XYZ file of C-alpha atoms in Angstrom:
246
model
C -152.078 -98.789 68.632
C -152.770 -101.794 66.225
C -155.670 -99.497 64.800
C -153.556 -96.686 64.009
C -150.313 -99.528 62.021
C -153.892 -101.340 60.181
C -154.942 -98.273 58.974
C -152.024 -96.872 58.259
C -150.567 -100.030 56.412
C -153.554 -100.099 53.884
C -153.083 -96.473 53.397
C -149.635 -97.210 52.091
C -150.274 -99.938 50.826
C -153.414 -100.272 48.720
C -152.752 -99.935 44.866
C -154.469 -98.031 42.326
C -155.048 -101.607 40.618
C -156.967 -102.853 43.684
C -159.759 -99.919 43.412
C -162.981 -101.212 42.393
C -163.765 -99.664 39.731
C -166.536 -96.658 39.734
C -169.802 -96.493 39.540
C -169.934 -93.322 39.043
C -167.725 -93.277 35.836
C -166.017 -90.560 33.602
C -169.420 -89.157 32.219
C -170.853 -86.341 29.480
C -170.499 -82.895 30.575
C -173.722 -82.841 29.991
C -174.461 -85.076 32.973
C -172.139 -83.103 35.597
C -173.347 -80.073 37.696
C -170.738 -77.682 38.421
C -170.441 -75.458 41.651
C -168.366 -72.690 42.300
C -168.892 -72.255 46.256
C -167.497 -69.975 48.910
C -165.285 -71.974 51.298
C -164.791 -69.778 54.949
C -163.103 -70.193 57.456
C -166.147 -70.629 60.189
C -165.255 -68.026 62.404
C -167.206 -67.745 65.252
C -169.145 -64.497 64.134
C -170.790 -63.780 61.164
C -168.615 -61.413 58.916
C -170.331 -58.380 57.621
C -169.644 -58.972 54.417
C -171.814 -60.492 51.531
C -170.790 -63.360 50.371
C -173.490 -64.926 48.038
C -173.570 -67.787 45.641
C -176.994 -68.560 43.637
C -179.480 -68.267 46.322
C -177.460 -69.244 48.648
C -176.672 -66.625 51.730
C -173.070 -67.394 52.785
C -172.822 -64.030 54.816
C -174.892 -66.268 56.958
C -172.116 -68.386 57.746
C -169.165 -65.731 57.690
C -165.907 -65.365 57.345
C -163.192 -64.206 54.356
C -164.370 -65.816 51.071
C -162.462 -67.968 48.752
C -164.174 -69.862 45.527
C -163.772 -73.859 45.460
C -164.565 -75.679 42.056
C -167.041 -78.409 42.009
C -168.094 -80.831 39.870
C -170.986 -83.556 40.950
C -172.490 -86.253 38.560
C -176.413 -85.533 38.586
C -176.321 -89.181 39.281
C -173.898 -89.652 41.615
C -174.404 -92.882 43.470
C -174.862 -93.092 47.259
C -174.664 -95.882 50.010
C -176.103 -95.482 52.721
C -174.228 -96.633 55.938
C -176.558 -98.814 57.245
C -176.341 -100.334 54.093
C -172.048 -101.008 54.022
C -170.766 -104.192 53.465
C -169.892 -106.947 56.176
C -166.153 -107.305 56.936
C -166.982 -110.822 55.900
C -168.069 -109.181 51.992
C -165.311 -107.420 52.206
C -162.709 -110.076 52.757
C -164.619 -112.013 49.529
C -163.749 -109.037 47.514
C -159.840 -108.918 48.685
C -157.668 -107.696 47.380
C -159.941 -105.001 45.340
C -161.802 -102.693 47.417
C -165.022 -100.291 47.888
C -164.727 -96.382 47.579
C -168.510 -96.214 48.130
C -169.528 -92.378 47.978
C -171.613 -91.066 51.392
C -173.497 -88.689 52.357
C -174.236 -88.278 56.712
C -173.918 -85.395 59.644
C -170.711 -85.048 61.653
C -171.410 -86.756 65.006
C -167.704 -86.030 66.341
C -164.143 -84.781 65.132
C -161.203 -85.896 66.948
C -158.088 -83.399 67.221
C -155.336 -84.068 64.488
C -152.815 -85.817 65.555
C -149.307 -86.106 64.337
C -147.859 -89.771 63.980
C -144.323 -91.035 63.158
C -144.662 -93.709 60.872
C -141.753 -96.824 61.083
C -139.839 -94.985 58.527
C -140.078 -92.157 60.485
C -141.933 -89.906 58.490
C -144.547 -87.846 59.984
C -148.201 -88.059 59.203
C -151.330 -86.492 60.414
C -154.406 -88.126 61.876
C -157.434 -87.110 61.482
C -160.207 -89.271 62.554
C -164.546 -88.097 62.254
C -167.517 -90.123 63.075
C -170.499 -90.069 60.137
C -174.177 -90.729 60.502
C -177.314 -90.762 58.700
C -180.750 -91.809 59.002
C -179.588 -95.534 58.336
C -176.900 -95.814 60.972
C -175.007 -94.676 63.295
C -170.807 -93.940 64.299
C -169.147 -94.712 61.270
C -165.560 -93.689 61.756
C -163.613 -92.291 58.279
C -159.880 -92.026 59.034
C -157.381 -89.538 56.578
C -154.223 -90.160 56.772
C -152.075 -86.767 55.220
C -148.775 -85.772 54.896
C -147.897 -82.624 57.171
C -148.273 -78.959 56.086
C -145.644 -78.292 53.659
C -142.685 -76.197 54.957
C -141.862 -74.997 51.407
C -143.048 -73.809 48.258
C -142.218 -77.083 46.422
C -144.125 -79.223 49.496
C -146.590 -76.852 48.230
C -147.273 -77.559 44.760
C -146.829 -81.577 45.236
C -149.394 -81.895 48.085
C -151.668 -79.490 46.414
C -154.308 -82.030 45.734
C -154.269 -82.813 49.419
C -154.970 -78.892 50.613
C -158.847 -79.234 49.610
C -158.808 -81.897 51.526
C -156.935 -80.894 54.714
C -158.815 -77.375 54.525
C -162.546 -79.309 55.043
C -161.398 -81.355 58.035
C -160.074 -78.053 59.527
C -162.887 -76.392 59.665
C -165.790 -79.719 59.978
C -168.091 -79.520 63.097
C -170.140 -81.156 65.004
C -174.125 -81.345 63.283
C -172.107 -80.777 59.585
C -173.747 -82.288 56.735
C -171.366 -83.440 54.525
C -170.334 -85.262 51.014
C -167.706 -88.052 51.211
C -166.986 -89.361 47.648
C -163.495 -91.852 47.311
C -164.098 -93.508 50.770
C -162.100 -97.048 51.289
C -163.569 -99.415 53.217
C -161.868 -101.734 55.288
C -162.259 -103.670 58.329
C -160.483 -104.243 62.174
C -161.713 -106.963 64.525
C -164.792 -107.483 62.148
C -165.772 -103.389 62.373
C -166.090 -101.919 59.017
C -164.437 -98.291 58.524
C -163.388 -95.898 56.436
C -160.236 -94.213 55.015
C -158.757 -91.630 52.626
C -157.133 -92.906 49.626
C -153.286 -92.482 48.894
C -152.858 -89.098 47.195
C -150.589 -90.996 44.903
C -153.580 -93.202 43.422
C -154.330 -91.279 40.523
C -157.673 -93.449 39.417
C -159.546 -91.932 42.321
C -159.012 -89.187 45.000
C -160.589 -88.721 48.267
C -162.712 -85.821 48.426
C -164.722 -83.714 51.295
C -167.562 -81.776 50.492
C -169.725 -79.140 53.258
C -173.221 -79.253 52.360
C -174.939 -77.667 54.980
C -174.152 -76.206 58.500
C -176.785 -75.027 60.976
C -179.590 -75.357 58.528
C -177.726 -73.950 55.510
C -177.302 -75.160 52.030
C -173.777 -74.314 50.496
C -174.610 -76.427 47.809
C -178.420 -76.333 46.856
C -179.718 -79.404 46.220
C -182.232 -77.964 44.044
C -179.342 -78.286 41.050
C -178.897 -82.060 42.396
C -179.320 -84.943 40.928
C -183.488 -86.058 42.684
C -181.354 -89.126 44.375
C -178.670 -87.096 45.833
C -181.008 -84.245 47.105
C -183.797 -86.524 48.380
C -180.671 -87.653 50.275
C -179.042 -84.486 51.446
C -182.921 -83.447 52.696
C -183.050 -86.606 54.254
C -179.717 -86.275 56.526
C -180.636 -82.477 57.086
C -183.416 -83.418 58.958
C -182.370 -86.659 60.586
C -179.177 -84.923 61.712
C -181.868 -81.322 63.054
C -183.741 -84.122 65.246
C -180.757 -86.163 66.632
C -177.158 -84.162 66.313
C -176.150 -82.131 68.176
C -174.594 -78.852 66.213
C -171.343 -77.435 67.375
C -170.810 -73.596 67.399
C -167.711 -73.263 68.890
């Protein structure tokens, strides 16, 4: 489709120099909160094994345990979906590209698809829609290389492995943090998408914050603005978004 062509071209041609200087710039370690959280394959039935981190009962979510280290600035700026800029504003900034951080609940997930590019490369396409208490159905597109077929490729694609796992395990109703989402627009509609892994100054991240009311990252340890935003999205999601337990 024309949208896919537009999205892939944006992903492939965006240069590091076009990334707007980040508001969450490099800061002192004293201003960073670190977490060693546990990632799961999120099986339907909770595991009997107990996996605890701090006060969060990960056993209630279930699955095999894998530790992931996350660092978040205490003053990480979050852009409400209802405050995202218009297509006209994005055009006025060109060639600079905004890469905001977003907190939202997953309202829908499209199954991953294989796309063959004009250069005969295979790419995996993921589309999700997120919402918060200020806006609905903001689409974020992720372009990822196919799963590595060799150890060498696995090493080269390490930066994408956590993002792929997070996407594979998402469910409707999950509350997530999206970092460094590049904004573009197609036919006047603003959308977001992942940055190319070759861009060194910024990297797109996706972190699962809560599922079915269970926190994976304790909001009490985050900066007050970020913690308040997460709590607002969780409450809104419980009222308006149906969780997918499949």
